[in-house]
Structure formats: C-alpha cells, structure tokens
Short mmCIF file of C-alpha atoms and ligand atoms in Angstrom, two decimals:
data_model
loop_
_atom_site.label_atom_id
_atom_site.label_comp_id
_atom_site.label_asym_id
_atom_site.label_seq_id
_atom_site.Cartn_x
_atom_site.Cartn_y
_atom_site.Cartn_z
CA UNK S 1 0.00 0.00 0.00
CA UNK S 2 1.40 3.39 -0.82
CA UNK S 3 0.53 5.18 2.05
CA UNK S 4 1.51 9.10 2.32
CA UNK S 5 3.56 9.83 5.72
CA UNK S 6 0.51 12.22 7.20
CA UNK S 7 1.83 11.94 10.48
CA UNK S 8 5.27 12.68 10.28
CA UNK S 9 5.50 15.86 7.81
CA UNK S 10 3.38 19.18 8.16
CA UNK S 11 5.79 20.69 5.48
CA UNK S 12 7.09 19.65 2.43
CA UNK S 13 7.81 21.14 -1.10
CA UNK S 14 8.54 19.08 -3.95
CA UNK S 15 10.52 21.94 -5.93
CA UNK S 16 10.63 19.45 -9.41
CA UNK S 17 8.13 17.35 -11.01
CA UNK S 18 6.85 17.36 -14.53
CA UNK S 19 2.85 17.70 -13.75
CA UNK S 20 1.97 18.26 -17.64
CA UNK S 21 3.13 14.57 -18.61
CA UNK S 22 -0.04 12.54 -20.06
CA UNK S 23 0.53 10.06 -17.65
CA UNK S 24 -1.02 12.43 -15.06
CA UNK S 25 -4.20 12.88 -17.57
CA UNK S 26 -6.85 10.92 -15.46
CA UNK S 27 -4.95 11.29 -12.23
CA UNK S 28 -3.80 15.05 -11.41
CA UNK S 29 -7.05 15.53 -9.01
CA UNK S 30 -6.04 12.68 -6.73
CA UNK S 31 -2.31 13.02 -6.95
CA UNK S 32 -2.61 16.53 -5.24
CA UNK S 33 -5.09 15.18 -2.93
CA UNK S 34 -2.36 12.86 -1.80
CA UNK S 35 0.35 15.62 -2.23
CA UNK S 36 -1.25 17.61 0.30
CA UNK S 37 -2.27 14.75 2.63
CA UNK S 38 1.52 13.81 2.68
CA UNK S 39 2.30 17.33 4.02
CA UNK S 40 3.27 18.56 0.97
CA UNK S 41 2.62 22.76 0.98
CA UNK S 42 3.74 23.40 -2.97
CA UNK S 43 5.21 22.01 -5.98
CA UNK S 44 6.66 23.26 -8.73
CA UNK S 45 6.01 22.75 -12.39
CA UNK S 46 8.45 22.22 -14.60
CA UNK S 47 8.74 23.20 -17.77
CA UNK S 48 11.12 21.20 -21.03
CA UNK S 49 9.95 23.47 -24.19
CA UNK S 50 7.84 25.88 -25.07
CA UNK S 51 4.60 23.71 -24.79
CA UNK S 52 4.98 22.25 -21.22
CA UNK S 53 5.88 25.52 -19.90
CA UNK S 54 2.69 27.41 -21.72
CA UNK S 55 1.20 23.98 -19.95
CA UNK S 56 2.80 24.16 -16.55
CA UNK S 57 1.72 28.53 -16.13
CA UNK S 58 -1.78 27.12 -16.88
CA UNK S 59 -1.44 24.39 -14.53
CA UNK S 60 0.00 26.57 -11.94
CA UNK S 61 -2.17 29.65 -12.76
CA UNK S 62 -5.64 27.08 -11.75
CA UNK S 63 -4.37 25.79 -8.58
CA UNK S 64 -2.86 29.16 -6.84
CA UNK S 65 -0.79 29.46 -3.64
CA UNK S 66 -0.10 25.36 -4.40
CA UNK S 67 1.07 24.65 -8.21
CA UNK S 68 3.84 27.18 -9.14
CA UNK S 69 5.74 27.18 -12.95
CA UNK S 70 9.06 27.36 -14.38
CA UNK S 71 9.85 27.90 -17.85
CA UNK S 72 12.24 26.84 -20.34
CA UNK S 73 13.96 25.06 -22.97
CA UNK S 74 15.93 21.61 -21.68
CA UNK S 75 19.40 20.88 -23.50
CA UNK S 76 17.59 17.88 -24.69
CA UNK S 77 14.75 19.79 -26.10
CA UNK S 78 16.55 22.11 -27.45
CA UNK S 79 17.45 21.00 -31.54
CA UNK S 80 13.94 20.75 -32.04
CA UNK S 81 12.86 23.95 -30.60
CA UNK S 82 11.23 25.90 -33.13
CA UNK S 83 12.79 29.63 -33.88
CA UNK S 84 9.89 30.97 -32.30
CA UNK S 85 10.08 29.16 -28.92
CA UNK S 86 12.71 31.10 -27.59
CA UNK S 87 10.53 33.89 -27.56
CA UNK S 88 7.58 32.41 -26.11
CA UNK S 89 9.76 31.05 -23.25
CA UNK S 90 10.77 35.05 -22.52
CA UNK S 91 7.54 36.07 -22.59
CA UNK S 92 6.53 33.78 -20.43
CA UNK S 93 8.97 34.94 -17.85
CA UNK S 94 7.05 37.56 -16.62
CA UNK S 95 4.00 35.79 -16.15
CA UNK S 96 2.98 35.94 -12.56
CA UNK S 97 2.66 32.00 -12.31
CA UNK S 98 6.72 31.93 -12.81
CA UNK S 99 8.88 31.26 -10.38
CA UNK S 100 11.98 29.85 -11.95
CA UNK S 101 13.52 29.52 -14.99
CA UNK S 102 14.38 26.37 -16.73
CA UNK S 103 14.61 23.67 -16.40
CA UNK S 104 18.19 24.26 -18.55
CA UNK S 105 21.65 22.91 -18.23
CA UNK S 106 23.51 20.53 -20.35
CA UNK S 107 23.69 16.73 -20.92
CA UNK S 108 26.27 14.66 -22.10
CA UNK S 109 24.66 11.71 -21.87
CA UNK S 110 21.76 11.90 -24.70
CA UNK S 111 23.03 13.15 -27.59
CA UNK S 112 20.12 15.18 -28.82
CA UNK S 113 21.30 18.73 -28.72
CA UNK S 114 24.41 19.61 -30.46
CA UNK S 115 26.84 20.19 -27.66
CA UNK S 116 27.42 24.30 -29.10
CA UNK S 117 23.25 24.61 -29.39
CA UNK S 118 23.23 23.56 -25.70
CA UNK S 119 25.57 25.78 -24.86
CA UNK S 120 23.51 28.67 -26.34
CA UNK S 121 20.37 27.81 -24.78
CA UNK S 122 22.14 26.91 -21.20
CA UNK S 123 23.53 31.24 -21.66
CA UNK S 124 20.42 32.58 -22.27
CA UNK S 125 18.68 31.05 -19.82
CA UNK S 126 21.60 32.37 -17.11
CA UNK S 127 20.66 35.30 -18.88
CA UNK S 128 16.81 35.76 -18.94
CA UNK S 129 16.88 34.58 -15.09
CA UNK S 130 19.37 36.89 -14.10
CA UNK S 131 17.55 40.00 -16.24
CA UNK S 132 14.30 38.99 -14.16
CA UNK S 133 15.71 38.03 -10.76
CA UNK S 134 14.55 34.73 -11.16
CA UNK S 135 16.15 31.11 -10.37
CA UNK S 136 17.79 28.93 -12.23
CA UNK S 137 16.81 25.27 -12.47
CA UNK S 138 19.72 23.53 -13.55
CA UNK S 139 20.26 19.97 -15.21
CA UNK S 140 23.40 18.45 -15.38
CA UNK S 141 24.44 14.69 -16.90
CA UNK S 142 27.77 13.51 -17.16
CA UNK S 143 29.10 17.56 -17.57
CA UNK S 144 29.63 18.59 -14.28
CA UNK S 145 32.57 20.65 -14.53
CA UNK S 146 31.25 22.02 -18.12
CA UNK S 147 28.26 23.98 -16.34
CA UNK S 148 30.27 25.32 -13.31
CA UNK S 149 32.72 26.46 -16.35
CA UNK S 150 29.60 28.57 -18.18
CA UNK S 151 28.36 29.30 -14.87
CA UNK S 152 31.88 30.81 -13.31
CA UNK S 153 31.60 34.00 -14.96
CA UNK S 154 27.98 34.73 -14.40
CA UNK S 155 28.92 34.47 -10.59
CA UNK S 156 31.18 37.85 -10.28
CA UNK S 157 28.10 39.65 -10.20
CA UNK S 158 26.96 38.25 -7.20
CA UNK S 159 26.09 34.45 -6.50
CA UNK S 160 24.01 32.24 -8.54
CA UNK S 161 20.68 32.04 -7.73
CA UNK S 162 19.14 28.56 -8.12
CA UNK S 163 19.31 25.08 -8.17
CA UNK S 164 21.12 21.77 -9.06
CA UNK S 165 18.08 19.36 -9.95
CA UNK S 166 18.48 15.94 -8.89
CA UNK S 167 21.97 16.34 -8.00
CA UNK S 168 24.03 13.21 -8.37
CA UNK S 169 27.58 14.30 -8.73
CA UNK S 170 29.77 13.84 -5.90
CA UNK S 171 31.29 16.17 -3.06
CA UNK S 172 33.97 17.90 -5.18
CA UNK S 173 31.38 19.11 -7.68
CA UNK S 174 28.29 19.65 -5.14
CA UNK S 175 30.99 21.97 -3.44
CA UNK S 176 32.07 24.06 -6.42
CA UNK S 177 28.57 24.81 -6.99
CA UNK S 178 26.89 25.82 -3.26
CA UNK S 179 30.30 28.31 -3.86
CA UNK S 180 29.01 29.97 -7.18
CA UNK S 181 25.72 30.41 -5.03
CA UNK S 182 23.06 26.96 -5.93
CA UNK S 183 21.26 25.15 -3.59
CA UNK S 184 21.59 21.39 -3.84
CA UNK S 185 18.22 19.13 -4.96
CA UNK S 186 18.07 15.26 -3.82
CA UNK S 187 15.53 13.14 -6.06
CA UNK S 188 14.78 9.66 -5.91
CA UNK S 189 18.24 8.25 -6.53
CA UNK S 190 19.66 9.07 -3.48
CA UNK S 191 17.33 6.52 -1.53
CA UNK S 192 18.64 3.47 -3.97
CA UNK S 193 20.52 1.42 -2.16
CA UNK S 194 23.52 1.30 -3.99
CA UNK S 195 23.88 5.59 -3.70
CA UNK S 196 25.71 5.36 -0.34
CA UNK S 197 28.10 7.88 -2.18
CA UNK S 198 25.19 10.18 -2.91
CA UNK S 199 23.63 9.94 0.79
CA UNK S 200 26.80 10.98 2.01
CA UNK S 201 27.09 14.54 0.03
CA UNK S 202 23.18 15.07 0.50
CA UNK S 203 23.91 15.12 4.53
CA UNK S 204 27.57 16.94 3.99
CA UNK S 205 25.44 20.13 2.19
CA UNK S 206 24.73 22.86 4.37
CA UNK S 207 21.14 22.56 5.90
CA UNK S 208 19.94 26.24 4.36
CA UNK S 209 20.96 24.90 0.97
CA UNK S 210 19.26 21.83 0.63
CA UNK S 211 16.28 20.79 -1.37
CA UNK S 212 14.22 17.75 -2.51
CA UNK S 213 12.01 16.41 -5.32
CA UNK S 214 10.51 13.65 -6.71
CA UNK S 215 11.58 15.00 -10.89
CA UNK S 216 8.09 13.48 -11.22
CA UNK S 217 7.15 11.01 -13.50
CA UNK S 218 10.52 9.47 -13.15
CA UNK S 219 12.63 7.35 -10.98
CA UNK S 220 10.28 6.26 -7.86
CA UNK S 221 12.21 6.81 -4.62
CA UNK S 222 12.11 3.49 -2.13
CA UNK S 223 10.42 1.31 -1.33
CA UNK S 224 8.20 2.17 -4.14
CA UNK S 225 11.06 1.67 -6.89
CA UNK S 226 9.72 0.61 -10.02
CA UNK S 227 6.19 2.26 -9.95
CA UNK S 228 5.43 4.25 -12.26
CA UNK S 229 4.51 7.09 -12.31
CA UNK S 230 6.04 9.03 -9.61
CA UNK S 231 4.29 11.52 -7.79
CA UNK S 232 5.07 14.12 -5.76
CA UNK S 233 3.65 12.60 -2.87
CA UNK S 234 6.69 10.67 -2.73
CA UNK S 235 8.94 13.04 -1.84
CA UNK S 236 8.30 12.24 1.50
CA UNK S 237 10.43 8.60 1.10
CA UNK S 238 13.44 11.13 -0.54
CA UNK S 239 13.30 13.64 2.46
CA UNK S 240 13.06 10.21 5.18
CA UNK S 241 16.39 9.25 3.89
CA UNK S 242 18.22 12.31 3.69
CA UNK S 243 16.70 13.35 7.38
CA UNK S 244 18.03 10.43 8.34
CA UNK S 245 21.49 10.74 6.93
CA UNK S 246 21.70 13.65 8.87
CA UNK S 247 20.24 12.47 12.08
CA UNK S 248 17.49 15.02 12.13
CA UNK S 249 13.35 14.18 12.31
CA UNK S 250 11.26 13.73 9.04
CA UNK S 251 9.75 16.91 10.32
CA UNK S 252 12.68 18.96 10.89
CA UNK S 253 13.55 18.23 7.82
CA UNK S 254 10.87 18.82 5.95
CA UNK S 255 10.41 22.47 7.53
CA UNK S 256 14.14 23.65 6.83
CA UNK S 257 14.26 22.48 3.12
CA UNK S 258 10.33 23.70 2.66
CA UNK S 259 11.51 27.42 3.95
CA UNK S 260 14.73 26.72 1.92
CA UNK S 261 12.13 26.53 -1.44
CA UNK S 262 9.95 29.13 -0.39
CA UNK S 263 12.75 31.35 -0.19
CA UNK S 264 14.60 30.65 -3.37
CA UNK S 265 11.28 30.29 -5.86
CA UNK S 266 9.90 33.64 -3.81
CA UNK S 267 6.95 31.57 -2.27
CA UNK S 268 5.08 32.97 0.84
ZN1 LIG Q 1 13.10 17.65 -15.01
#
C-alpha cells in the first residue's frame, strides 16, 4: 500500500516534477489530494519546451498558492525547438505563475542537442533569469565541470541564484557549486541502495541549501522503486532518507528544506 507519511511531515515542497506529462491525464485531481495529505505545501512545475511551460503557467495559474511554474527550454529539447520558442519562453517569464527559470543545463549523456546549441540555450537562460531576478533550475548529466565552467563568470556579479536538480555528482562538484551560489536538490536516486556515495554529500550540504524532489514522473524513490509514475507525494520517502542521513526528524527536515524553497522560488 502506498501510504503518504501524514503523520510525520506538516511541510514539504517538492521543488521538481513534470505535472503536464499525459501520464497524469486521469490522475492530477487525486495526486494533489495525496500531495497535500503527505504534508506537501507546494510544488513546482516544470517546464522542457515551449509547450509544457505554456502547460505548466496554466497548470499553476488554476491551482494558486499550491502549483507554481518554471519555464524553459531543456538541452535535450533544445534542436527541435522551433525559432519561435525562444521567444515564447521570454515572454513567459514575466508571467505571474513563474517562479523559476528552466529547467536548462547541459547533458552529455543523450546526444540530442548539439553540444554548441546547448551551450547557447544553457547562456540565455543564465541570462533571462538573471535579467528577471529569477532562479535557475539547472540539469546536469555527465558535464559537471562544463556547467560550473559557463556558470563561473555569471557568478562575479553576485552568486548564482538557483538550483542543481536531482543532483548526483559527488562532493567535489556539489561543493564548487553551493560556492558559485546553488542550492543542492536530492531526487529519488539518493534513496537506492547502492547511492551510499550520494547519501553521504546530500547530509555533507549545508542545511539552508538543501532541497528535494521527486523530478516526477521518473525514478520512484524506495520502497516504491519501479512504480510508475512518480508523484510528488513521494517526496516524502526522498526527504526520510536524507533526514536520516543527517540524524534530524522527518519533520525537521521537511520544515528547513520547505523554507529553503519558499525562499529561493519567492513563495510565501
Ligand atoms: Zn526535469
């Protein structure tokens, strides 16, 4: 039985899941039924192109003070974005629904996006969020030191607002970028049983810039590996681990990284 941890959370804020998938066609009244019964106080919609972000502002815009959007073009997305995206994606920056920007970054690991077009979209996203005092939401595959290279000069004016998405690089990298100014974001993988490495950076990472989420529909935390899709619910078996790692409550836990979100994605 998947059973949502009502009594040990009264805050929690799953800061990445991808609510506009199909898979949540039939089910998106329920699943934030059970998002809220599992403590959860907001989530945040994440946008990959043009579409989902239009999607995730309307999503966002008809549940208020609970659904909040971010916007923008994902490396892997990004060769088939249309000319005209780009421009929808800075309109939609200053809708009031928008909280972040991305999500944006760059992969190695698919090899959709010419590595130079990834480049370009990864700059003016640091761009459009910095021209709107917005945050980043950053992805990163198998390029860690290539996006604290693009991001290095951005940071001498002033740290780096935003956040690594479900980090999974180790210390040396997590360190480089809390110094450029990121908070850190724990997903699913660190409660797999074979990312002891991983546990051990998400409870080295200073408390105030921590963060979780479930990156919703993918990669089911434990023990609910496997079922698909995730939901943001879930979040709560992500945060359980980490609190633990660091030897503090589920509920202590889940009020520090909640505030955490609130105050980076300007949430009151
Ligand atoms: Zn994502």
């Amino acid at each position: 039985m998947i059973s949502p941890h009502t009594q040990e959370y009264d805050l929690l804020y799953d800061t990445h899941a991808h609510l506009t998938d199909s898979a949540y066609a039939a089910t998106l009244p329920r699943l934030l039924e059970d998002a809220r019964l599992a403590g959860l106080v907001a989530i945040n919609v994440i946008g990959f192109d043009a579409a989902t972000s239009r999607q995730a502002c309307r999503l966002a815009d008809s549940h208020p003070g609970f659904l909040y959007a971010t916007v923008g073009i994902q490396p892997n997305s990004a060769a088939a974005a249309a000319a005209d995206d780009w421009d929808s994606i800075v309109k939609l920056a200053t809708d009031p629904t928008v909280r972040g920007i991305g999500e944006t970054g760059l992969d190695r690991y698919w090899d959709d996006t010419p590595w130079e077009v990834q480049q370009d979209y990864f700059e003016r996203h640091i761009v459009l969020a910095r021209r709107h005092d917005l945050p980043l939401v950053i992805h990163m595959r198998e390029c860690g030191q290539e996006i604290v290279s693009q991001l290095t000069p951005h940071a001498a004016g002033g740290p780096i607002r935003g956040v690594m998405h479900s980090f999974t690089g180790d210390w040396s990298l997590c360190k480089q970028c809390l110094d450029l100014g990121l908070m850190i974001s724990f997903a699913g993988m660190v409660t797999f049983k074979k990312s002891g490495d991983l546990r051990e950076v998400a409870a080295k990472v200073p408390l105030e810039s921590l963060l979780v989420e479930t990156d919703s529909p993918y990669l089911s935390p434990e023990p609910l590996r496997g079922r698909r899709p995730n939901e943001p619910a879930r979040v709560s078996h992500t945060a359980a681990v980490i609190a633990a790692s660091r030897g503090m409550s589920p509920a202590e836990f889940g009020e520090a990284t909640t505030a955490n979100a609130k105050r980076l994605f300007g949430v009151d």
